[in-house]
Amino acid sequence: MDIRELFTKGFGYPPEVVASAPGRVNLIGEHIDYSEGFVLPFAIDAVTKCAIAKRDDGKIRIISAQKKNEIIESNLEAIAAKEGSAWSRYIYGVIWAMEIDSGLDIYIDGKVPLGAGLSSSAALECSLATALNHLFHLEKTLPELARLTQRAENEYVGVPCGIMDQSISLMARAGYGLLLDCQDLSTRHIKIDFASRSLRLLIIDTQAHHALTDGGYAKRRESCEEVAKIFSIASLRQLSMESLLAHKTKLSDIQFKRAHHGVSEMLRVLDAVKALEAEDFEALGQLLNQSHNSLRDDYEVSCPELDLAVDTALRSGALGARMVGGGFGGSAIALINESDAGAVSLAIEKAFAKNGFKAPRFFDSLPSDGAKVIS
Ligand code: GLA
C-alpha cells in the first residue's frame, strides 16, 4: 500500500507531506569523516519514506509499517527532556535538533535493510528532516540538514557518528558518487558507471552483529582525537604521511596504527577519484583492497565474517573488495565482472556455511538519488 494510504488508514486523515531518503554504501573513505577527511559514498535505491502532518495538541504519534502498525505516543515536553526508547529516539532526536514546536503524526515505512551497515538510521533521520523542512518552510540547506540530523544522532540517540551517512542520504545524485569534504561539507559529484564496463558492485551483508553503540567506534574516534592533540592540529586532516612517519615515537603503537589508517585512507579516496575519472577499475580495485587491509590491520574494525567475504570474493575473481561502514559486522562490497556475479555469491555462501556463519544476503544497487519531497 502507498504510504499516503497507510498514513490515512493509521491516523484517520491524510498526511500533509511525504518525503523519502536512501541508505548508502561507501565506495571508499572509511572511518575518516570524523577526522575531517574525504569520503566517497553513494546512495542505494532502498529508501525510507516518511509521511507527516501537524497536530495542535503537542502530541507526537508515530506508526511504523515495520513495527506492526502500533501507535507510539509521546509529546514535546518528553522530547525536550530527551525521553524515548529504542528506534523512536532517532525520530525524537530530529524533532529536537530541528526545534520543532508543533505536535505531529508520523508514519514511517523503512525499506533500507536493518543492521546491514547500509545506514537505515540516516535514511530515517533524513526522510523526517526533509519532510519537516518542507512542512514548516524552514528553508534549511542540505549541509544544514546534515549537521542537524548528525546532532540528533550524536546528542539525542547517543551514537558518536560522523557526518558521512546523513550527507550522502541528503545530497546524493543518481549515477554519481559524492566526494564529500567532511571539513566544510563541500561536494563534487563523481560519475560511477560500472555497467558500461560490464562490472558490478556486489553488496554482501554478512548478517554479523553491527552496533556502533558498543564502544569500539567511540574508542577509534578517541584515538584519532588523541593523535590530533599530540600534533597540536584540529584533526588528522592536517597530518601528512611524512610527518606521521617522522614523529612515530611520539605515539603509542595503537595511536600510530589508527592515525596511519586515517592518513592513508584520505590519500586513497583522492586516488580513487582519479581512478574513476580515468575509468581505471583495476586501480580502483587495488585501492578497495588496500582500504580493507588498513581497516583490518591498522584500524581493527573488521571481523571474521567480513574478512571471509572479502577474501572469498577476491579468490573468485573480484577486482577489489572491502568492508564498508562502521565495521564489526555489517556489509562488504566487491567490484566484480557482471558475468561472475552468480559464482562469487555462491562461493561466499559456501564459505560462510563451511565456517558455521549465518547465511549472507546479497544486494546490488546503482548509485541513486538523495532525499526528496514526494508529495
Ligand atoms: C558509520 C558512521 C559514519 C562513519 C562510518 C565509518 O557509518 O555513522 O559517520 O564514521 O561509520 O566510515
mmCIF file of N, CA, C and O in Angstrom, residues 312-347:
data_model
loop_
_atom_site.group_PDB
_atom_site.id
_atom_site.type_symbol
_atom_site.label_atom_id
_atom_site.label_comp_id
_atom_site.label_asym_id
_atom_site.label_seq_id
_atom_site.Cartn_x
_atom_site.Cartn_y
_atom_site.Cartn_z
ATOM 1 N N THR A 312 37.049 -14.328 -0.060
ATOM 2 C CA THR A 312 36.392 -15.246 -0.989
ATOM 3 C C THR A 312 36.057 -14.524 -2.298
ATOM 4 O O THR A 312 36.227 -15.083 -3.386
ATOM 5 N N ALA A 313 35.595 -13.280 -2.191
ATOM 6 C CA ALA A 313 35.293 -12.514 -3.411
ATOM 7 C C ALA A 313 36.558 -12.371 -4.256
ATOM 8 O O ALA A 313 36.539 -12.571 -5.482
ATOM 9 N N LEU A 314 37.671 -12.059 -3.604
ATOM 10 C CA LEU A 314 38.922 -11.873 -4.357
ATOM 11 C C LEU A 314 39.370 -13.186 -4.992
ATOM 12 O O LEU A 314 39.799 -13.209 -6.144
ATOM 13 N N ARG A 315 39.231 -14.274 -4.245
ATOM 14 C CA ARG A 315 39.627 -15.582 -4.795
ATOM 15 C C ARG A 315 38.732 -15.991 -5.964
ATOM 16 O O ARG A 315 39.125 -16.756 -6.819
ATOM 17 N N SER A 316 37.504 -15.436 -5.988
ATOM 18 C CA SER A 316 36.581 -15.775 -7.080
ATOM 19 C C SER A 316 36.663 -14.765 -8.220
ATOM 20 O O SER A 316 35.758 -14.691 -9.042
ATOM 21 N N GLY A 317 37.693 -13.936 -8.217
ATOM 22 C CA GLY A 317 37.940 -13.074 -9.382
ATOM 23 C C GLY A 317 37.543 -11.622 -9.231
ATOM 24 O O GLY A 317 37.619 -10.865 -10.210
ATOM 25 N N ALA A 318 37.122 -11.176 -8.037
ATOM 26 C CA ALA A 318 36.765 -9.754 -7.881
ATOM 27 C C ALA A 318 37.986 -8.868 -8.134
ATOM 28 O O ALA A 318 39.114 -9.252 -7.822
ATOM 29 N N LEU A 319 37.737 -7.676 -8.681
ATOM 30 C CA LEU A 319 38.839 -6.733 -8.915
ATOM 31 C C LEU A 319 39.294 -6.097 -7.613
ATOM 32 O O LEU A 319 40.424 -5.636 -7.481
ATOM 33 N N GLY A 320 38.376 -6.036 -6.648
ATOM 34 C CA GLY A 320 38.703 -5.464 -5.350
ATOM 35 C C GLY A 320 37.523 -5.677 -4.427
ATOM 36 O O GLY A 320 36.394 -5.883 -4.894
ATOM 37 N N ALA A 321 37.780 -5.639 -3.120
ATOM 38 C CA ALA A 321 36.675 -5.823 -2.162
ATOM 39 C C ALA A 321 37.093 -5.221 -0.831
ATOM 40 O O ALA A 321 38.289 -5.157 -0.517
ATOM 41 N N ARG A 322 36.111 -4.795 -0.068
ATOM 42 C CA ARG A 322 36.418 -4.274 1.266
ATOM 43 C C ARG A 322 35.163 -4.219 2.143
ATOM 44 O O ARG A 322 34.036 -4.246 1.622
ATOM 45 N N MET A 323 35.382 -4.153 3.441
ATOM 46 C CA MET A 323 34.262 -3.930 4.349
ATOM 47 C C MET A 323 33.807 -2.479 4.196
ATOM 48 O O MET A 323 34.590 -1.621 3.801
ATOM 49 N N VAL A 324 32.541 -2.203 4.502
ATOM 50 C CA VAL A 324 32.055 -0.816 4.441
ATOM 51 C C VAL A 324 31.348 -0.447 5.749
ATOM 52 O O VAL A 324 30.867 -1.320 6.470
ATOM 53 N N GLY A 325 31.314 0.847 6.019
ATOM 54 C CA GLY A 325 30.603 1.344 7.196
ATOM 55 C C GLY A 325 31.451 1.236 8.460
ATOM 56 O O GLY A 325 32.680 1.134 8.402
ATOM 57 N N GLY A 326 30.769 1.226 9.589
ATOM 58 C CA GLY A 326 31.460 1.264 10.876
ATOM 59 C C GLY A 326 32.261 0.009 11.182
ATOM 60 O O GLY A 326 33.247 0.039 11.907
ATOM 61 N N GLY A 327 31.855 -1.131 10.616
ATOM 62 C CA GLY A 327 32.595 -2.377 10.832
ATOM 63 C C GLY A 327 32.024 -3.210 11.962
ATOM 64 O O GLY A 327 30.865 -3.024 12.347
ATOM 65 N N PHE A 328 32.814 -4.158 12.464
ATOM 66 C CA PHE A 328 32.384 -5.118 13.500
ATOM 67 C C PHE A 328 31.150 -5.893 13.019
ATOM 68 O O PHE A 328 30.267 -6.221 13.811
ATOM 69 N N GLY A 329 31.058 -6.134 11.724
ATOM 70 C CA GLY A 329 29.876 -6.774 11.139
ATOM 71 C C GLY A 329 29.361 -5.898 10.014
ATOM 72 O O GLY A 329 30.085 -5.037 9.525
ATOM 73 N N GLY A 330 28.124 -6.127 9.606
ATOM 74 C CA GLY A 330 27.562 -5.322 8.524
ATOM 75 C C GLY A 330 28.006 -5.826 7.159
ATOM 76 O O GLY A 330 28.207 -7.036 6.978
ATOM 77 N N SER A 331 28.152 -4.926 6.209
ATOM 78 C CA SER A 331 28.342 -5.336 4.819
ATOM 79 C C SER A 331 29.755 -5.125 4.290
ATOM 80 O O SER A 331 30.515 -4.322 4.822
ATOM 81 N N ALA A 332 30.031 -5.884 3.225
ATOM 82 C CA ALA A 332 31.250 -5.669 2.435
ATOM 83 C C ALA A 332 30.805 -5.393 1.003
ATOM 84 O O ALA A 332 29.657 -5.680 0.641
ATOM 85 N N ILE A 333 31.709 -4.800 0.219
ATOM 86 C CA ILE A 333 31.421 -4.628 -1.213
ATOM 87 C C ILE A 333 32.497 -5.339 -2.023
ATOM 88 O O ILE A 333 33.631 -5.480 -1.558
ATOM 89 N N ALA A 334 32.130 -5.777 -3.214
ATOM 90 C CA ALA A 334 33.113 -6.390 -4.101
ATOM 91 C C ALA A 334 32.850 -5.889 -5.518
ATOM 92 O O ALA A 334 31.705 -5.909 -5.983
ATOM 93 N N LEU A 335 33.905 -5.411 -6.166
ATOM 94 C CA LEU A 335 33.793 -4.971 -7.560
ATOM 95 C C LEU A 335 34.079 -6.184 -8.440
ATOM 96 O O LEU A 335 35.195 -6.705 -8.439
ATOM 97 N N ILE A 336 33.064 -6.633 -9.155
ATOM 98 C CA ILE A 336 33.187 -7.902 -9.886
ATOM 99 C C ILE A 336 32.754 -7.738 -11.350
ATOM 100 O O ILE A 336 32.069 -6.776 -11.688
ATOM 101 N N ASN A 337 33.166 -8.697 -12.169
ATOM 102 C CA ASN A 337 32.636 -8.756 -13.527
ATOM 103 C C ASN A 337 31.196 -9.231 -13.434
ATOM 104 O O ASN A 337 30.910 -10.187 -12.705
ATOM 105 N N GLU A 338 30.324 -8.571 -14.194
ATOM 106 C CA GLU A 338 28.903 -8.904 -14.134
ATOM 107 C C GLU A 338 28.676 -10.416 -14.299
ATOM 108 O O GLU A 338 27.864 -11.022 -13.594
ATOM 109 N N SER A 339 29.438 -10.993 -15.220
ATOM 110 C CA SER A 339 29.232 -12.408 -15.533
ATOM 111 C C SER A 339 29.653 -13.327 -14.382
ATOM 112 O O SER A 339 29.293 -14.501 -14.358
ATOM 113 N N ASP A 340 30.412 -12.784 -13.409
ATOM 114 C CA ASP A 340 30.864 -13.618 -12.282
ATOM 115 C C ASP A 340 29.902 -13.566 -11.103
ATOM 116 O O ASP A 340 30.125 -14.230 -10.085
ATOM 117 N N ALA A 341 28.843 -12.740 -11.199
ATOM 118 C CA ALA A 341 28.011 -12.468 -10.019
ATOM 119 C C ALA A 341 27.520 -13.747 -9.336
ATOM 120 O O ALA A 341 27.640 -13.905 -8.118
ATOM 121 N N GLY A 342 26.993 -14.679 -10.132
ATOM 122 C CA GLY A 342 26.461 -15.913 -9.562
ATOM 123 C C GLY A 342 27.549 -16.711 -8.863
ATOM 124 O O GLY A 342 27.378 -17.169 -7.723
ATOM 125 N N ALA A 343 28.696 -16.839 -9.528
ATOM 126 C CA ALA A 343 29.792 -17.649 -8.980
ATOM 127 C C ALA A 343 30.340 -17.029 -7.697
ATOM 128 O O ALA A 343 30.615 -17.734 -6.720
ATOM 129 N N VAL A 344 30.476 -15.710 -7.677
ATOM 130 C CA VAL A 344 31.040 -15.046 -6.489
ATOM 131 C C VAL A 344 30.099 -15.234 -5.302
ATOM 132 O O VAL A 344 30.520 -15.622 -4.208
ATOM 133 N N SER A 345 28.796 -14.991 -5.532
ATOM 134 C CA SER A 345 27.893 -15.115 -4.378
ATOM 135 C C SER A 345 27.792 -16.565 -3.902
ATOM 136 O O SER A 345 27.737 -16.821 -2.701
ATOM 137 N N LEU A 346 27.838 -17.495 -4.840
ATOM 138 C CA LEU A 346 27.788 -18.901 -4.437
ATOM 139 C C LEU A 346 29.025 -19.271 -3.601
ATOM 140 O O LEU A 346 28.916 -19.942 -2.562
ATOM 141 N N ALA A 347 30.184 -18.807 -4.044
ATOM 142 C CA ALA A 347 31.428 -19.113 -3.311
ATOM 143 C C ALA A 347 31.351 -18.528 -1.897
ATOM 144 O O ALA A 347 31.764 -19.180 -0.923
#
